Tab-separated table of C-alpha atoms and ligand atoms in Angstrom:
chain	number	residue	atom	x	y	z
A	1	MET	CA	-3.401	-23.763	21.959
A	2	ILE	CA	-5.300	-21.046	20.132
A	3	LEU	CA	-5.853	-17.887	22.130
A	4	LEU	CA	-7.762	-14.668	21.458
A	5	ALA	CA	-6.495	-11.493	23.145
A	6	ILE	CA	-8.063	-8.080	23.531
A	7	GLU	CA	-6.179	-4.791	24.022
A	8	SER	CA	-8.062	-1.682	25.185
A	9	THR	CA	-5.802	0.051	27.705
A	10	CYS	CA	-5.695	3.471	26.028
A	11	ASP	CA	-6.791	4.684	22.591
A	12	GLU	CA	-6.384	1.587	20.445
A	13	THR	CA	-8.857	-1.299	20.314
A	14	GLY	CA	-6.948	-4.412	19.339
A	15	ALA	CA	-7.742	-8.090	18.933
A	16	ALA	CA	-5.385	-10.886	17.952
A	17	VAL	CA	-5.378	-14.650	17.573
A	18	LEU	CA	-2.113	-16.449	18.334
A	19	GLU	CA	-1.277	-20.118	18.296
A	20	GLY	CA	1.459	-21.618	20.434
A	21	ASP	CA	2.491	-24.195	23.003
A	22	GLY	CA	3.471	-21.715	25.702
A	23	VAL	CA	7.143	-22.628	25.339
A	24	GLY	CA	8.337	-21.503	21.897
A	25	VAL	CA	7.543	-18.142	20.308
A	26	PRO	CA	3.911	-18.326	19.132
A	27	ARG	CA	2.587	-17.823	15.619
A	28	THR	CA	0.473	-14.721	15.045
A	29	ARG	CA	-2.548	-15.841	13.028
A	30	SER	CA	-4.134	-12.393	13.044
A	31	SER	CA	-3.779	-9.010	14.705
A	32	VAL	CA	-6.079	-6.065	14.059
A	33	VAL	CA	-6.145	-2.579	15.585
A	34	SER	CA	-8.733	0.166	15.413
A	35	SER	CA	-7.047	3.460	16.234
A	36	GLN	CA	-8.920	6.353	17.822
A	37	ILE	CA	-6.359	8.999	16.867
A	38	GLY	CA	-8.892	10.815	14.661
A	39	LEU	CA	-11.338	11.128	17.575
A	40	HIS	CA	-8.778	12.647	19.974
A	41	ARG	CA	-6.871	14.834	17.517
A	42	ARG	CA	-8.779	18.050	18.071
A	43	PHE	CA	-8.207	17.790	21.834
A	44	GLY	CA	-4.425	17.311	21.436
A	45	GLY	CA	-4.472	14.219	23.669
A	46	VAL	CA	-6.524	11.182	24.677
A	47	VAL	CA	-9.904	12.047	26.251
A	48	PRO	CA	-10.703	9.096	28.556
A	49	GLU	CA	-14.499	9.146	28.146
A	50	ILE	CA	-14.262	9.329	24.365
A	51	ALA	CA	-11.772	6.448	24.484
A	52	SER	CA	-14.110	4.243	26.553
A	53	ARG	CA	-17.042	4.864	24.229
A	54	ALA	CA	-14.984	4.104	21.140
A	55	HIS	CA	-13.794	0.827	22.710
A	56	VAL	CA	-17.446	-0.119	23.341
A	57	ARG	CA	-18.174	0.445	19.636
A	58	GLN	CA	-15.061	-1.297	18.332
A	59	VAL	CA	-14.397	-4.267	20.586
A	60	VAL	CA	-16.870	-6.716	19.012
A	61	PRO	CA	-16.031	-5.767	15.387
A	62	MET	CA	-12.304	-6.152	16.187
A	63	VAL	CA	-12.818	-9.600	17.757
A	64	ASP	CA	-14.904	-10.680	14.741
A	65	GLU	CA	-12.260	-9.396	12.339
A	66	ALA	CA	-9.392	-11.082	14.190
A	67	LEU	CA	-11.234	-14.433	14.184
A	68	LYS	CA	-12.095	-14.070	10.495
A	69	ARG	CA	-8.536	-13.232	9.457
A	70	ALA	CA	-7.161	-16.095	11.552
A	71	GLY	CA	-9.644	-18.496	9.951
A	72	VAL	CA	-10.966	-19.681	13.314
A	73	GLU	CA	-14.324	-19.668	15.054
A	74	LEU	CA	-15.160	-18.948	18.678
A	75	LYS	CA	-15.485	-22.677	19.392
A	76	ASP	CA	-11.823	-23.166	18.364
A	77	LEU	CA	-10.504	-20.914	21.131
A	78	ASP	CA	-8.669	-22.520	24.063
A	79	ALA	CA	-8.522	-19.300	26.112
A	80	VAL	CA	-9.354	-15.601	26.082
A	81	ALA	CA	-6.895	-12.960	27.289
A	82	VAL	CA	-6.992	-9.251	27.983
A	83	ALA	CA	-4.642	-6.496	29.170
A	84	THR	CA	-6.007	-5.357	32.532
A	85	ARG	CA	-3.251	-2.975	33.709
A	86	PRO	CA	-2.062	-0.249	33.579
A	87	GLY	CA	-4.242	2.131	31.569
A	88	LEU	CA	-7.341	4.292	31.553
A	89	VAL	CA	-9.828	2.707	33.921
A	90	GLY	CA	-12.907	3.065	31.701
A	91	ALA	CA	-11.022	1.782	28.666
A	92	LEU	CA	-9.657	-1.211	30.591
A	93	VAL	CA	-13.109	-2.142	31.854
A	94	VAL	CA	-14.477	-2.427	28.297
A	95	GLY	CA	-11.828	-4.946	27.241
A	96	LEU	CA	-12.076	-6.928	30.467
A	97	THR	CA	-15.861	-7.135	30.279
A	98	ALA	CA	-15.740	-8.393	26.701
A	99	ALA	CA	-13.056	-10.964	27.597
A	100	LYS	CA	-14.963	-12.174	30.666
A	101	ALA	CA	-18.163	-12.565	28.648
A	102	LEU	CA	-16.372	-14.625	25.995
A	103	ALA	CA	-14.553	-16.792	28.559
A	104	LEU	CA	-17.794	-17.454	30.422
A	105	ALA	CA	-19.839	-18.186	27.311
A	106	LEU	CA	-17.169	-20.446	25.778
A	107	ASP	CA	-16.232	-22.036	29.106
A	108	VAL	CA	-12.519	-21.423	28.531
A	109	PRO	CA	-9.892	-19.902	30.861
A	110	LEU	CA	-9.461	-16.134	31.195
A	111	VAL	CA	-5.888	-14.788	31.263
A	112	THR	CA	-5.040	-11.247	32.365
A	113	VAL	CA	-1.886	-9.512	31.166
A	114	ASP	CA	0.194	-6.501	32.162
A	115	HIS	CA	0.232	-4.214	29.107
A	116	LEU	CA	3.862	-3.219	29.715
A	117	GLU	CA	5.030	-6.835	29.835
A	118	GLY	CA	3.215	-7.089	26.521
A	119	HIS	CA	5.163	-4.161	25.044
A	120	LEU	CA	8.421	-5.862	26.001
A	121	TYR	CA	7.315	-9.291	24.761
A	122	ALA	CA	6.741	-7.654	21.350
A	123	CYS	CA	10.566	-7.751	21.063
A	124	GLN	CA	10.466	-11.542	21.326
A	125	LEU	CA	7.518	-11.875	18.928
A	126	ALA	CA	9.407	-9.805	16.369
A	127	ASN	CA	12.622	-11.826	16.878
A	128	PRO	CA	11.550	-15.467	17.157
A	129	GLU	CA	15.054	-16.723	16.351
A	130	SER	CA	16.725	-14.778	19.205
A	131	GLU	CA	16.759	-15.087	22.973
A	132	VAL	CA	15.539	-11.665	24.130
A	133	TYR	CA	15.372	-12.503	27.867
A	134	PRO	CA	16.911	-11.827	30.344
A	135	CYS	CA	16.998	-8.177	29.343
A	136	VAL	CA	16.598	-4.630	30.488
A	137	GLY	CA	13.193	-3.457	29.265
A	138	LEU	CA	12.527	0.141	28.296
A	139	VAL	CA	8.922	1.131	27.573
A	140	VAL	CA	8.540	4.611	26.102
A	141	SER	CA	5.020	5.522	25.071
A	142	GLY	CA	2.355	8.183	25.481
A	143	GLY	CA	1.607	6.918	28.971
A	144	HIS	CA	4.874	5.394	30.183
A	145	SER	CA	8.619	5.855	30.396
A	146	SER	CA	9.768	2.918	32.486
A	147	LEU	CA	12.788	0.696	32.896
A	148	TYR	CA	12.544	-2.947	33.946
A	149	ALA	CA	14.843	-5.778	34.846
A	150	CYS	CA	13.231	-8.705	33.031
A	151	ARG	CA	14.556	-12.065	34.130
A	152	GLY	CA	11.898	-13.589	31.885
A	153	PRO	CA	8.741	-12.461	30.050
A	154	LEU	CA	6.661	-12.995	33.215
A	155	ASP	CA	9.271	-11.723	35.644
A	156	CYS	CA	9.802	-8.002	35.018
A	157	GLU	CA	10.779	-5.845	37.970
A	158	LEU	CA	10.219	-2.101	37.648
A	159	LEU	CA	13.549	-0.312	38.162
A	160	GLY	CA	12.190	3.203	37.771
A	161	GLY	CA	10.152	5.504	35.611
A	162	THR	CA	9.086	9.047	34.989
A	163	ILE	CA	8.217	11.280	37.897
A	164	ASP	CA	6.004	13.489	35.715
A	165	ASP	CA	5.302	13.324	31.959
A	166	ALA	CA	5.954	10.249	29.847
A	167	ALA	CA	8.311	10.688	26.887
A	168	GLY	CA	5.518	10.414	24.308
A	169	GLU	CA	3.373	12.823	26.310
A	170	ALA	CA	6.246	15.347	26.168
A	171	PHE	CA	6.439	14.909	22.379
A	172	ASP	CA	2.667	15.489	22.149
A	173	LYS	CA	2.698	18.582	24.396
A	174	VAL	CA	5.715	20.195	22.715
A	175	ALA	CA	4.195	19.541	19.287
A	176	SER	CA	1.082	21.332	20.476
A	177	LEU	CA	3.190	24.298	21.719
A	178	LEU	CA	4.831	24.489	18.307
A	179	GLY	CA	1.477	24.353	16.526
A	180	LEU	CA	2.212	20.928	15.042
A	181	GLY	CA	-0.350	18.131	14.717
A	182	TYR	CA	-1.330	15.180	16.936
A	183	PRO	CA	0.122	12.722	17.778
A	184	GLY	CA	3.174	14.884	18.270
A	185	GLY	CA	5.985	12.327	18.031
A	186	PRO	CA	5.921	11.788	14.267
A	187	GLU	CA	5.304	15.538	13.687
A	188	ILE	CA	8.302	16.565	15.814
A	189	GLU	CA	10.437	13.945	14.105
A	190	LYS	CA	9.453	15.318	10.684
A	191	ALA	CA	10.042	18.961	11.677
A	192	ALA	CA	13.365	18.075	13.338
A	193	ARG	CA	14.828	16.769	10.077
A	194	ALA	CA	15.325	20.367	8.873
A	195	GLY	CA	16.570	21.645	12.244
A	196	ASN	CA	19.788	21.932	14.220
A	197	PRO	CA	19.776	19.710	17.343
A	198	LYS	CA	22.344	22.002	18.967
A	199	ALA	CA	20.442	25.251	18.330
A	200	TYR	CA	19.006	25.248	21.887
A	201	ALA	CA	20.755	23.816	24.958
A	202	PHE	CA	17.717	22.175	26.555
A	203	PRO	CA	17.980	20.422	29.937
A	204	ARG	CA	18.690	16.699	30.133
A	205	THR	CA	17.094	16.000	33.494
A	206	PHE	CA	18.644	13.225	35.650
A	207	LEU	CA	21.313	12.594	32.973
A	208	ARG	CA	24.102	12.258	35.527
A	209	ASP	CA	21.848	11.276	38.406
A	210	PRO	CA	22.314	7.683	39.629
A	211	ARG	CA	18.551	7.188	39.932
A	212	LEU	CA	16.850	5.323	37.117
A	213	ALA	CA	14.224	8.037	36.773
A	214	PHE	CA	12.955	10.338	34.054
A	215	SER	CA	11.450	13.818	34.138
A	216	PHE	CA	10.282	15.632	31.022
A	217	SER	CA	8.117	18.450	32.342
A	218	GLY	CA	11.081	20.847	32.841
A	219	LEU	CA	12.138	20.241	29.258
A	220	LYS	CA	8.653	21.080	28.043
A	221	THR	CA	8.752	24.358	30.026
A	222	ALA	CA	12.220	25.121	28.611
A	223	VAL	CA	10.806	24.813	25.082
A	224	LEU	CA	7.962	27.142	26.033
A	225	TYR	CA	10.389	29.766	27.396
A	226	ALA	CA	12.642	29.444	24.344
A	227	LEU	CA	9.571	30.099	22.254
A	228	ARG	CA	8.222	33.144	23.999
A	229	GLY	CA	10.564	34.183	26.870
A	230	PRO	CA	9.883	33.524	30.570
A	231	ASN	CA	8.225	36.837	31.327
A	232	GLU	CA	6.035	37.341	28.321
A	233	GLU	CA	2.288	37.253	28.477
A	234	ARG	CA	0.523	34.011	27.669
A	235	GLY	CA	-0.916	33.834	24.206
A	236	GLU	CA	-0.304	32.385	20.829
A	237	VAL	CA	3.293	32.604	19.636
A	238	ARG	CA	3.958	31.583	16.069
A	239	PRO	CA	7.529	30.435	15.506
A	240	THR	CA	9.053	30.733	12.053
A	241	PRO	CA	9.573	27.448	10.154
A	242	GLU	CA	13.324	27.658	10.933
A	243	GLN	CA	12.638	28.197	14.639
A	244	THR	CA	10.152	25.315	14.673
A	245	ALA	CA	12.692	22.999	13.073
A	246	ASP	CA	15.463	24.006	15.503
A	247	LEU	CA	13.190	23.764	18.557
A	248	ALA	CA	11.891	20.361	17.437
A	249	ALA	CA	15.395	19.035	16.721
A	250	SER	CA	16.849	20.352	20.000
A	251	PHE	CA	13.907	18.997	22.010
A	252	GLN	CA	14.051	15.584	20.336
A	253	GLU	CA	17.801	15.398	20.944
A	254	ALA	CA	17.360	16.135	24.648
A	255	VAL	CA	14.715	13.387	25.067
A	256	VAL	CA	16.762	10.887	23.077
A	257	ASP	CA	19.975	11.637	25.009
A	258	VAL	CA	18.257	10.957	28.338
A	259	LEU	CA	16.534	7.760	27.154
A	260	VAL	CA	19.784	6.383	25.740
A	261	ALA	CA	21.808	7.318	28.855
A	262	LYS	CA	19.279	5.713	31.204
A	263	ALA	CA	19.132	2.523	29.126
A	264	ARG	CA	22.936	2.289	29.394
A	265	GLN	CA	22.792	2.981	33.101
A	266	ALA	CA	20.197	0.232	33.639
A	267	LEU	CA	22.339	-2.262	31.718
A	268	GLU	CA	25.344	-1.386	33.891
A	269	ARG	CA	23.289	-1.550	37.086
A	270	THR	CA	21.750	-4.957	36.337
A	271	GLY	CA	24.751	-6.477	34.576
A	272	MET	CA	22.388	-7.568	31.775
A	273	ARG	CA	23.624	-7.710	28.176
A	274	ARG	CA	20.381	-7.279	26.253
A	275	LEU	CA	17.958	-4.384	25.866
A	276	GLY	CA	14.340	-4.697	24.740
A	277	VAL	CA	12.457	-1.528	23.804
A	278	GLY	CA	8.735	-0.982	23.307
A	279	GLY	CA	6.115	1.753	23.025
A	280	GLY	CA	5.290	4.360	20.396
A	281	VAL	CA	8.372	6.540	20.982
A	282	ALA	CA	10.530	3.569	19.972
A	283	ALA	CA	9.344	4.314	16.420
A	284	ASN	CA	11.462	7.516	16.479
A	285	SER	CA	14.319	7.126	14.021
A	286	ARG	CA	16.736	9.488	15.816
A	287	PHE	CA	16.177	7.446	18.998
A	288	ARG	CA	16.733	4.153	17.159
A	289	GLU	CA	19.890	5.515	15.554
A	290	LYS	CA	21.485	6.879	18.745
A	291	LEU	CA	20.438	3.861	20.816
A	292	ALA	CA	21.885	1.452	18.248
A	293	ALA	CA	25.207	3.352	18.308
A	294	ALA	CA	25.284	3.332	22.119
A	295	MET	CA	24.481	-0.380	22.302
A	296	GLU	CA	27.175	-1.169	19.765
A	297	ALA	CA	29.662	0.776	21.877
A	298	THR	CA	28.693	-1.179	25.007
A	299	GLY	CA	28.467	-4.552	23.234
A	300	ALA	CA	24.857	-5.104	24.310
A	301	ASP	CA	22.217	-6.585	21.993
A	302	MET	CA	19.253	-4.352	21.254
A	303	PHE	CA	15.769	-5.469	20.256
A	304	ILE	CA	13.173	-3.015	18.947
A	305	PRO	CA	10.056	-4.342	17.203
A	306	PRO	CA	8.820	-2.870	13.919
A	307	PRO	CA	6.575	0.194	14.444
A	308	SER	CA	3.320	-1.840	14.179
A	309	LEU	CA	4.424	-3.913	17.190
A	310	CYS	CA	5.841	-0.868	19.057
A	311	THR	CA	2.464	0.844	19.281
A	312	ASP	CA	-0.473	-0.725	21.120
A	313	ASN	CA	-1.661	-4.056	19.734
A	314	ALA	CA	-3.228	-7.289	20.988
A	315	ALA	CA	-0.611	-9.684	19.566
A	316	MET	CA	1.848	-8.689	22.299
A	317	VAL	CA	-0.879	-9.307	24.913
A	318	ALA	CA	-1.663	-12.724	23.429
A	319	GLY	CA	2.037	-13.673	23.436
A	320	VAL	CA	2.371	-13.075	27.175
A	321	ALA	CA	-1.008	-14.739	27.780
A	322	LEU	CA	0.044	-18.010	26.120
A	323	LEU	CA	3.011	-18.208	28.508
A	324	LYS	CA	0.756	-17.528	31.490
A	325	LEU	CA	-1.775	-20.077	30.303
A	326	ALA	CA	0.951	-22.736	30.023
A	327	ALA	CA	2.133	-21.806	33.523
A	328	GLY	CA	-1.420	-22.208	34.877
A	329	GLN	CA	-1.731	-18.502	35.653
A	330	THR	CA	-5.384	-17.995	34.786
A	331	ALA	CA	-7.760	-15.470	36.359
A	332	ASP	CA	-11.091	-15.787	38.137
A	333	LEU	CA	-14.118	-14.156	36.533
A	334	ASP	CA	-14.324	-11.605	39.362
A	335	VAL	CA	-10.880	-10.171	38.533
A	336	ASP	CA	-10.719	-6.367	38.240
A	337	VAL	CA	-8.647	-3.841	36.290
A	338	ALA	CA	-5.769	-1.843	37.828
A	339	ALA	CA	-5.241	1.602	36.310
A	340	GLY	CA	-1.889	2.366	37.973
A	341	LEU	CA	1.656	1.228	37.486
A	342	VAL	CA	3.153	-1.393	39.812
A	343	ARG	CA	5.645	0.583	41.914
A	344	PRO	CA	9.347	-0.252	42.017
A	345	LYS	CA	10.340	-2.824	44.610
A	346	ARG	CA	13.342	-0.767	45.611
A	347	GLY	CA	15.124	2.520	44.852
A	348	GLY	CA	14.045	4.204	41.651
B	401	KG4	O1	2.591	3.081	22.567
B	401	KG4	P1	1.667	4.113	22.004
B	401	KG4	O2	1.080	3.877	20.633
B	401	KG4	O3	0.442	4.369	22.931
B	401	KG4	C1	0.539	4.468	24.303
B	401	KG4	O4	0.440	3.390	24.977
B	401	KG4	O5	0.739	5.600	24.765
B	401	KG4	O6	2.499	5.493	22.025
B	401	KG4	C2	1.969	6.697	21.550
B	401	KG4	C3	2.992	7.783	21.790
B	401	KG4	C4	2.485	9.177	21.451
B	401	KG4	O7	2.790	10.026	22.524
B	401	KG4	C5	3.276	9.537	20.198
B	401	KG4	O8	3.506	10.934	20.067
B	401	KG4	C6	4.546	8.769	20.389
B	401	KG4	O9	4.157	7.548	20.971
B	401	KG4	N1	5.212	8.526	19.107
B	401	KG4	C7	6.425	9.021	18.795
B	401	KG4	C8	6.685	8.650	17.459
B	401	KG4	N2	5.615	7.915	17.008
B	401	KG4	C9	4.733	7.850	18.048
B	401	KG4	N3	7.280	9.757	19.517
B	401	KG4	C10	8.423	10.142	18.924
B	401	KG4	N4	8.729	9.847	17.643
B	401	KG4	C11	7.898	9.093	16.875
B	401	KG4	N5	8.208	8.813	15.616
B	402	ZN	ZN1	1.137	0.979	25.234
């Protein structure tokens, strides 16, 4: 089966063509992404309306490019897939509308995919020789910090997530406080290399709490207070390069410590022996390093895709879609998007 997938949940327009039988790990024939980072940079974050408009401009060129690079034509497609949840509602609607139009015109099935299941399936796509599932899934991106118990690629139960900012969002906001560029994650990582991670004792919220939950807004405020003191007037504060490096390193260390501790906790709670990680923050080398050490200590196997499969892309959506297609899980043409996260079934 040859399937085309579209990804438009946030600020990346992606299209990919994958070929597979719905049982084994599929072959990626093409995967292209048009990033909107340049459009959102001056706002320090994703502006939903700008994102929707950019998806409208990019979705057809991305589909054309993916088909061209895969060496297939529209008539060769057996199905069309799209990520319909969670994400920015206007952005989601663009991808879904394009996918519906193609499915209708080509008279092929439409498959809808949960973007977060896609992020976790990227671990399997990147490791075709390994069994990734069952695993604990950790998605850490600009929009999500969530833990899942994945009994299989299509059976992921949300164990818990952030009660305020996502991890990547915290990186972006702290980078902005420090006068660094956007997106903040790579900038903080770069600045942190010259800094001391112990220079500031920032809070590690929920570290010893039994709940599988995250909170990063207090940490962000702690960085702000370290920068300018709790009682000082608002206004621009310019840290020295040494201060910036120490603040960045101490902040990064606090985020990483919590993410690693919660991943361990979820493995203990579920009794699972494998961890799959996805999302842009998984590109952070300090995180990868500390997580790898922790997983080695616990004897669990860790799977993190290469950075191009960590950030938003349509190949991960297509991978999940081929499994759903084989399982007969296709969608009607009146299906809608769902902006929000599916809530935990219990606890959290
Ligand atoms: O998964 P992604 O590309 O898009 C979303 O679905 O959000 O993740 C983007 C997020 C941004 O917040 C960015 O700052 C963060 O991932 N990020 C990083 C790094 N690279 C990207 N955070 C920490 N360290 C990095 N190296
Ligand atoms: Zn994502």
